[in-house]
Short mmCIF file of C-alpha atoms and ligand atoms in Angstrom, two decimals:
data_model
loop_
_atom_site.label_atom_id
_atom_site.label_comp_id
_atom_site.label_asym_id
_atom_site.label_seq_id
_atom_site.Cartn_x
_atom_site.Cartn_y
_atom_site.Cartn_z
CA MET A 75 28.56 -19.44 -9.91
CA LEU A 76 29.05 -15.89 -8.48
CA ASN A 77 27.50 -14.43 -12.05
CA PHE A 78 23.62 -16.85 -11.48
CA SER A 79 24.19 -15.43 -7.75
CA LEU A 80 24.89 -11.50 -9.12
CA CYS A 81 22.55 -12.10 -11.97
CA SER A 82 19.92 -13.05 -9.77
CA PHE A 83 21.09 -10.01 -7.22
CA TYR A 84 19.80 -7.59 -9.96
CA ILE A 85 16.90 -9.27 -11.35
CA LEU A 86 15.03 -9.35 -7.85
CA ASN A 87 16.28 -5.71 -7.16
CA LEU A 88 14.93 -4.37 -10.64
CA SER A 89 11.79 -6.47 -9.62
CA PHE A 90 11.31 -4.45 -6.56
CA LEU A 91 11.58 -1.39 -9.29
CA CYS A 92 9.05 -2.84 -10.52
CA LEU A 93 6.27 -3.34 -8.19
CA PRO A 94 3.12 -1.62 -9.06
CA MET A 95 2.89 1.97 -6.59
CA PRO A 96 -0.59 2.98 -7.81
CA THR A 97 -2.36 5.98 -7.86
CA ILE A 98 -5.58 5.47 -6.21
CA LEU A 99 -9.25 7.50 -6.02
CA ALA A 100 -10.92 6.58 -2.98
CA ILE A 101 -14.78 7.06 -2.02
CA GLU A 102 -16.32 7.19 0.93
CA SER A 103 -20.29 7.53 1.49
CA SER A 104 -21.09 5.14 3.93
CA CYS A 105 -23.07 7.95 6.02
CA ASP A 106 -23.16 11.25 6.23
CA ASP A 107 -19.74 12.34 4.71
CA THR A 108 -18.96 12.74 1.68
CA SER A 109 -15.79 12.29 1.04
CA ALA A 110 -12.75 11.00 -1.87
CA ALA A 111 -9.20 11.05 -1.51
CA ILE A 112 -5.96 10.38 -3.67
CA CYS A 113 -3.34 7.82 -2.55
CA LYS A 114 -0.33 7.54 -4.83
CA ASP A 115 2.42 5.07 -3.93
CA GLY A 116 0.70 5.36 -0.55
CA LYS A 117 0.74 8.64 0.41
CA ILE A 118 -2.30 10.42 1.18
CA LEU A 119 -2.04 13.34 -1.59
CA ALA A 120 -5.55 14.70 -1.00
CA ASN A 121 -8.57 13.99 2.08
CA ILE A 122 -11.69 16.19 1.35
CA ILE A 123 -14.67 15.48 3.84
CA SER A 124 -17.90 17.17 2.91
CA SER A 125 -20.04 17.14 5.60
CA GLN A 126 -23.85 17.26 5.74
CA LYS A 127 -25.71 19.83 8.12
CA VAL A 128 -28.64 18.96 6.96
CA HIS A 129 -29.18 16.38 9.75
CA GLU A 130 -28.99 18.33 12.85
CA ALA A 131 -32.09 19.66 12.64
CA TRP A 132 -33.70 16.39 12.77
CA GLY A 133 -31.22 15.26 15.83
CA GLY A 134 -30.13 12.54 13.83
CA VAL A 135 -29.03 11.35 10.65
CA VAL A 136 -32.22 11.11 7.99
CA PRO A 137 -31.09 8.22 5.67
CA GLU A 138 -33.01 9.71 2.34
CA LEU A 139 -31.86 13.04 3.07
CA ALA A 140 -27.81 11.84 3.28
CA SER A 141 -28.18 9.88 -0.06
CA ARG A 142 -29.96 13.18 -1.59
CA ALA A 143 -26.90 15.30 -0.02
CA HIS A 144 -24.42 12.74 -1.40
CA MET A 145 -25.38 12.53 -4.67
CA LYS A 146 -25.72 16.43 -4.96
CA ASN A 147 -21.67 16.30 -3.40
CA ILE A 148 -20.01 13.17 -4.87
CA ILE A 149 -18.66 15.06 -8.25
CA VAL A 150 -17.38 18.55 -6.85
CA THR A 151 -15.89 16.02 -4.13
CA VAL A 152 -14.05 13.94 -5.89
CA ASP A 153 -13.00 17.22 -8.25
CA MET A 154 -12.17 18.86 -5.61
CA ALA A 155 -9.49 15.62 -4.50
CA MET A 156 -8.55 15.51 -8.16
CA ARG A 157 -7.25 19.13 -8.01
CA GLU A 158 -5.75 18.89 -4.50
CA ALA A 159 -3.62 15.94 -5.58
CA GLY A 160 -2.68 17.69 -9.24
CA ILE A 161 -3.96 14.37 -10.30
CA SER A 162 -5.39 13.89 -14.43
CA ASN A 163 -7.77 11.15 -14.61
CA ASP A 164 -5.21 9.38 -17.41
CA GLU A 165 -2.87 8.98 -14.02
CA LEU A 166 -5.37 6.89 -12.20
CA ASP A 167 -5.00 3.05 -11.77
CA ALA A 168 -8.00 2.04 -9.62
CA ILE A 169 -10.68 3.63 -7.92
CA ALA A 170 -11.80 2.00 -4.27
CA PHE A 171 -15.11 2.82 -2.55
CA THR A 172 -16.90 1.50 0.33
CA ARG A 173 -19.34 -1.48 -0.26
CA GLY A 174 -20.35 -1.24 3.74
CA PRO A 175 -21.49 -1.81 6.60
CA GLY A 176 -23.31 1.81 6.34
CA LEU A 177 -26.63 3.28 4.92
CA ILE A 178 -27.39 1.53 1.77
CA GLY A 179 -29.13 4.83 0.16
CA SER A 180 -25.90 6.11 1.20
CA LEU A 181 -23.37 3.20 -0.10
CA LEU A 182 -25.32 3.02 -3.60
CA VAL A 183 -24.37 6.81 -4.56
CA GLY A 184 -20.75 6.19 -3.44
CA VAL A 185 -20.60 2.50 -5.60
CA SER A 186 -22.47 3.86 -8.62
CA PHE A 187 -20.42 7.07 -8.90
CA ALA A 188 -16.85 4.43 -8.57
CA LYS A 189 -18.44 2.14 -11.34
CA GLY A 190 -19.95 4.38 -13.13
CA LEU A 191 -16.15 6.24 -13.73
CA GLY A 192 -14.38 3.28 -13.65
CA MET A 193 -16.14 2.25 -16.32
CA ALA A 194 -15.81 5.62 -18.20
CA LEU A 195 -12.09 5.49 -17.26
CA ASP A 196 -11.28 1.46 -17.61
CA LEU A 197 -10.25 1.22 -14.09
CA PRO A 198 -10.33 -1.67 -12.23
CA LEU A 199 -12.22 -1.21 -9.07
CA ILE A 200 -11.45 -2.36 -5.18
CA GLU A 201 -14.35 -2.68 -2.62
CA VAL A 202 -13.42 -2.16 0.86
CA ASN A 203 -14.85 -2.47 4.36
CA HIS A 204 -15.29 1.14 6.52
CA MET A 205 -14.47 -1.04 9.28
CA GLN A 206 -11.04 -2.50 7.95
CA ALA A 207 -11.01 0.99 6.52
CA HIS A 208 -11.46 2.49 10.18
CA VAL A 209 -8.47 0.25 11.60
CA MET A 210 -5.85 0.47 8.59
CA ALA A 211 -6.42 4.50 8.67
CA ASN A 212 -3.59 3.82 11.66
CA PHE A 213 -0.78 2.95 8.62
CA ILE A 214 -1.41 6.35 7.30
CA ASN A 215 2.01 8.24 8.03
CA TYR A 216 2.85 5.43 10.71
CA THR A 217 4.21 1.79 10.20
CA PRO A 218 2.31 -0.20 13.29
CA SER A 219 4.76 -3.58 14.60
CA TYR A 220 2.26 -7.50 14.18
CA PRO A 221 0.10 -8.12 15.90
CA HIS A 222 -1.38 -5.22 17.61
CA ILE A 223 -4.22 -4.45 18.45
CA CYS A 224 -7.03 -2.15 17.58
CA LEU A 225 -9.67 -0.60 19.06
CA THR A 226 -12.30 1.11 16.82
CA VAL A 227 -14.65 3.44 18.67
CA SER A 228 -17.37 4.72 15.91
CA GLY A 229 -20.50 5.58 15.33
CA GLY A 230 -22.03 2.63 14.18
CA HIS A 231 -19.57 0.04 16.03
CA THR A 232 -17.00 -1.11 19.24
CA GLN A 233 -14.03 -3.64 18.26
CA ILE A 234 -11.48 -4.63 19.56
CA ILE A 235 -9.69 -6.29 16.96
CA VAL A 236 -6.01 -7.96 16.69
CA VAL A 237 -4.09 -7.12 13.04
CA LYS A 238 -1.29 -9.12 12.18
CA GLY A 239 -0.45 -7.45 8.86
CA PRO A 240 -2.21 -5.45 6.71
CA LEU A 241 -5.97 -6.40 5.66
CA ASP A 242 -4.67 -9.22 7.86
CA MET A 243 -7.14 -9.04 11.67
CA ASP A 244 -9.14 -10.91 13.64
CA LEU A 245 -12.47 -9.92 15.33
CA ILE A 246 -11.87 -10.72 19.12
CA GLY A 247 -14.55 -8.26 20.99
CA GLU A 248 -17.83 -6.13 20.14
CA THR A 249 -20.95 -4.19 21.21
CA LEU A 250 -23.61 -6.22 21.79
CA ASP A 251 -26.29 -3.32 21.43
CA ASP A 252 -25.41 0.13 21.38
CA ALA A 253 -21.74 1.63 19.96
CA ALA A 254 -19.69 3.85 21.71
CA GLY A 255 -20.03 7.09 19.66
CA GLU A 256 -24.18 5.91 19.86
CA ALA A 257 -23.67 6.19 24.20
CA PHE A 258 -22.11 9.45 23.86
CA ASP A 259 -24.52 10.59 21.16
CA LYS A 260 -28.07 9.54 23.09
CA SER A 261 -26.27 10.64 26.22
CA ALA A 262 -26.07 14.36 24.61
CA LYS A 263 -29.88 13.91 23.60
CA LEU A 264 -31.32 13.38 26.46
CA LEU A 265 -28.66 16.52 28.13
CA GLY A 266 -30.52 18.31 25.43
CA LEU A 267 -27.70 19.18 23.28
CA PRO A 268 -27.51 19.45 19.39
CA TYR A 269 -26.68 16.04 17.12
CA PRO A 270 -23.52 15.07 17.36
CA GLY A 271 -23.61 15.20 20.68
CA GLY A 272 -19.96 13.35 20.83
CA PRO A 273 -17.67 16.36 20.46
CA MET A 274 -20.11 18.15 22.29
CA ILE A 275 -20.04 16.00 25.90
CA ASP A 276 -15.97 16.10 24.94
CA LYS A 277 -16.18 19.96 24.68
CA PHE A 278 -18.23 20.73 28.46
CA ALA A 279 -16.51 17.58 30.10
CA GLN A 280 -13.68 20.21 29.73
CA SER A 281 -14.73 22.24 32.33
CA GLY A 282 -16.54 19.72 34.60
CA ASN A 283 -15.68 17.11 37.46
CA PRO A 284 -15.75 13.76 35.90
CA LEU A 285 -16.03 12.31 39.56
CA ARG A 286 -19.31 13.89 40.59
CA PHE A 287 -21.45 11.57 39.33
CA LYS A 288 -21.80 7.92 39.23
CA PHE A 289 -23.07 5.83 36.40
CA SER A 290 -23.72 1.35 36.68
CA GLU A 291 -20.77 -0.49 34.40
CA PRO A 292 -21.67 -3.30 32.66
CA GLN A 293 -21.17 -7.22 33.61
CA ILE A 294 -20.26 -8.16 30.28
CA LYS A 295 -17.85 -11.66 29.90
CA GLY A 296 -14.40 -11.49 27.59
CA TYR A 297 -14.00 -8.55 25.00
CA ASP A 298 -17.52 -7.61 24.45
CA TYR A 299 -19.46 -4.51 25.58
CA SER A 300 -22.29 -3.21 25.90
CA PHE A 301 -23.57 0.58 26.12
CA SER A 302 -27.53 0.33 26.18
CA GLY A 303 -27.68 -0.35 30.06
CA LEU A 304 -25.59 3.37 30.92
CA LYS A 305 -28.10 4.85 28.11
CA THR A 306 -30.73 3.53 30.51
CA SER A 307 -29.29 4.34 33.89
CA ILE A 308 -28.39 8.38 32.63
CA LEU A 309 -31.91 8.55 31.38
CA TYR A 310 -33.69 7.83 35.00
CA PHE A 311 -31.34 9.73 36.48
CA ILE A 312 -31.85 12.36 34.97
CA GLN A 313 -35.55 12.03 35.19
CA ALA A 314 -35.17 11.84 38.98
CA GLN A 315 -32.81 14.81 39.75
CA THR A 316 -35.31 16.95 36.85
CA ARG A 317 -38.53 16.48 38.94
CA LEU A 318 -36.91 17.86 41.74
CA ASN A 319 -34.54 20.68 39.85
CA PRO A 320 -36.02 21.71 37.06
CA ASP A 321 -32.91 23.31 35.98
CA PHE A 322 -30.53 20.21 36.72
CA VAL A 323 -29.16 19.30 33.39
CA LYS A 324 -28.36 23.44 32.86
CA GLU A 325 -27.04 23.86 36.12
CA ASN A 326 -24.98 20.85 36.49
CA LEU A 327 -24.27 20.27 32.42
CA ASN A 328 -20.08 19.95 32.40
CA ASP A 329 -19.83 17.58 35.49
CA LEU A 330 -22.79 15.29 33.85
CA CYS A 331 -20.73 14.98 30.77
CA ALA A 332 -17.47 14.65 32.52
CA SER A 333 -18.62 12.12 34.48
CA ILE A 334 -20.88 10.54 31.70
CA GLN A 335 -17.23 10.72 29.27
CA LYS A 336 -15.62 9.39 32.36
CA THR A 337 -18.01 5.79 32.47
CA ILE A 338 -18.03 5.67 28.73
CA ILE A 339 -14.00 5.15 28.61
CA ASP A 340 -13.58 3.81 31.86
CA ILE A 341 -15.87 0.83 29.90
CA LEU A 342 -13.64 0.75 26.56
CA LEU A 343 -10.13 0.62 28.33
CA LYS A 344 -10.92 -1.71 30.72
CA LYS A 345 -11.71 -4.57 27.84
CA LEU A 346 -8.86 -2.52 26.16
CA THR A 347 -6.86 -3.89 29.05
CA LEU A 348 -8.01 -7.53 29.66
CA ALA A 349 -7.41 -8.08 25.38
CA ILE A 350 -3.48 -6.81 25.49
CA ARG A 351 -2.90 -8.88 28.40
CA GLU A 352 -4.56 -12.42 28.20
CA ASN A 353 -3.31 -12.13 24.02
CA GLN A 354 0.66 -10.78 25.37
CA ILE A 355 0.62 -7.96 22.52
CA ASN A 356 2.59 -4.78 23.45
CA GLU A 357 1.20 -2.36 21.43
CA ILE A 358 -2.27 -1.27 20.86
CA VAL A 359 -4.15 1.95 18.09
CA LEU A 360 -7.10 3.94 18.52
CA ALA A 361 -9.67 4.10 15.65
CA GLY A 362 -13.46 5.51 14.42
CA GLY A 363 -14.72 8.88 14.79
CA VAL A 364 -15.06 8.61 19.28
CA SER A 365 -11.06 8.38 19.09
CA ALA A 366 -11.20 11.54 18.50
CA ASN A 367 -12.69 11.73 22.00
CA SER A 368 -9.67 14.67 23.83
CA GLU A 369 -10.06 12.03 27.55
CA LEU A 370 -10.22 9.30 25.46
CA ARG A 371 -7.15 10.18 23.19
CA MET A 372 -4.87 11.11 26.96
CA ARG A 373 -5.99 7.88 28.70
CA PHE A 374 -4.92 5.98 25.90
CA GLU A 375 -1.67 7.16 25.85
CA GLU A 376 -0.99 7.04 29.84
CA LEU A 377 -2.22 3.40 29.74
CA GLY A 378 0.45 2.50 27.27
CA LYS A 379 2.57 4.53 29.27
CA ALA A 380 2.38 3.14 32.52
CA ASN A 381 2.25 -0.25 30.88
CA ASN A 382 4.93 0.17 28.77
CA TRP A 383 3.10 -0.58 25.67
CA LYS A 384 3.95 1.38 22.36
CA THR A 385 0.27 3.64 21.35
CA HIS A 386 -0.35 5.27 18.29
CA ILE A 387 -3.77 7.39 17.05
CA PRO A 388 -4.33 8.57 13.96
CA ASP A 389 -4.56 12.47 13.08
CA PHE A 390 -7.93 14.15 13.46
CA GLU A 391 -9.04 14.26 9.57
CA TYR A 392 -8.11 10.57 9.77
CA CYS A 393 -10.68 9.66 13.08
CA THR A 394 -14.05 10.25 11.65
CA ASP A 395 -15.50 9.30 8.36
CA ASN A 396 -12.75 9.93 5.51
CA ALA A 397 -11.93 8.59 2.15
CA ALA A 398 -8.12 8.37 3.16
CA MET A 399 -8.76 5.27 5.04
CA ILE A 400 -10.44 3.79 2.17
CA ALA A 401 -7.37 5.08 -0.08
CA ILE A 402 -5.09 3.00 2.35
CA VAL A 403 -6.85 -0.20 2.12
CA GLY A 404 -7.19 0.28 -1.98
CA HIS A 405 -3.35 0.69 -1.84
CA TYR A 406 -2.94 -2.53 0.02
CA LYS A 407 -5.40 -4.45 -2.59
CA TYR A 408 -3.89 -3.37 -5.51
CA LEU A 409 -0.73 -4.89 -3.90
CA ASN A 410 -2.52 -7.61 -4.25
CA LYS A 411 -4.26 -6.98 -7.37
CA ASP A 412 -7.56 -8.08 -5.66
CA PHE A 413 -10.11 -6.36 -7.63
CA CYS A 414 -13.44 -7.04 -7.60
CA SER A 415 -16.41 -7.49 -10.16
CA TYR A 416 -18.49 -4.55 -12.32
CA GLU A 417 -21.73 -6.37 -10.78
CA VAL A 418 -20.18 -5.45 -6.90
CA GLU A 419 -23.50 -4.30 -4.89
CA PRO A 420 -23.27 -2.61 -1.62
CA ILE A 421 -23.87 -4.14 1.79
CA ALA A 422 -25.24 -2.05 4.64
CA LYS A 423 -24.49 -4.76 7.21
CA TYR A 424 -21.02 -5.99 6.13
CA HIS A 425 -18.81 -7.84 8.37
CA LEU A 426 -15.18 -7.59 9.31
O1 LIG B 501 -16.11 6.87 12.94
P1 LIG B 501 -17.60 7.75 12.53
O2 LIG B 501 -16.86 9.20 11.98
O3 LIG B 501 -18.63 7.25 12.01
C1 LIG B 501 -18.94 6.06 11.65
O4 LIG B 501 -18.67 5.58 10.77
O5 LIG B 501 -19.92 5.43 13.15
O6 LIG B 501 -17.44 8.47 13.93
C2 LIG B 501 -19.35 9.05 14.18
C3 LIG B 501 -19.04 9.36 15.79
C4 LIG B 501 -20.35 9.82 16.26
O7 LIG B 501 -21.04 9.20 17.55
C5 LIG B 501 -20.01 11.11 17.30
O8 LIG B 501 -20.22 12.04 18.21
C6 LIG B 501 -18.09 11.01 17.44
O9 LIG B 501 -17.95 9.78 16.68
N1 LIG B 501 -17.40 11.30 17.93
C7 LIG B 501 -16.49 11.90 18.82
C8 LIG B 501 -16.18 13.07 18.87
N2 LIG B 501 -16.17 13.12 17.82
C9 LIG B 501 -16.57 12.41 16.65
N3 LIG B 501 -17.40 11.14 20.33
C10 LIG B 501 -16.67 11.45 21.58
N4 LIG B 501 -15.70 13.06 21.27
C11 LIG B 501 -15.97 13.74 20.24
N5 LIG B 501 -14.88 14.80 19.93
ZN1 LIG B 502 -16.78 5.04 10.55
#
């Protein structure tokens, strides 16, 4: 009996040693950033992001230009990631890629590249939902407790998600119209600031008074959000003030940015607080491009401290679009042997 249990003890330990610890190449091309990352044994070795400057002149992302720029950038971006990680082709175990949601032409470049390279190297493919990847960015260099709540705030989405484990998540609230990132970008456009406006509002808000101007907040039930009304109220306010003083925006830029930013963050954190209280969860994490916002990061931490909730925010490079977050999903999916067919196609509206 003793021998048997000793034997099974050793087998268990040996089987742990045999668990696959894969090396994954990940590709992200859902919008206007071409990114490639390498993840080995769950650790990110490289995360290269090539941003596309071509859209700035147009005040927003131009889909056709984005696809062309992805085609131009993808080989060099992947090559840089492989070199930085010190990984050769024959060390790769799988290729993970963003399947959606995103711009269909941009997604197509990443999906086709993953298929081509995968076929040449005879590797399995792992398809990744971009929104799930934003949530999983919190699993890079951090181990959250379960369940926790993730507030994902990006350029295209605003979501409140209950995370029950890696890859196991329930969407409980989302925006009914504009995303938080869009609210930043569209407000910035109304103020005459260049695209992307979120970081510009963040910058000017630092020297402004957030209590100077008041904008109305939406009255939406439950955990859902709405930001389109805010944009309209800012538009009407600026139009009215500019009729009285053509230099109104220029003279009040810092206070306008600080007040708009405060309103967006108030809306975001109110619903998050409601969700965490009603679900009796005591850990919150942030995700998505808007989580790079300095005021949101500060108020998120303060909210956690005031309520004794654990908080985590990913490093800056993992907040905005990046392939490291695709790679970490790829890692967990590889452990589940969750591979996809080579017939896989991109999906522009890929729900969580
Ligand atoms: O997650 P992301 O890189 O792309 C999407 O998946 O959409 O998010 C991009 C969004 C843009 O709307 C951008 O303005 C916003 O993130 N953003 C910010 C900041 N940095 C990026 N918004 C406010 N403050 C920032 N510092
Ligand atoms: Zn994103």
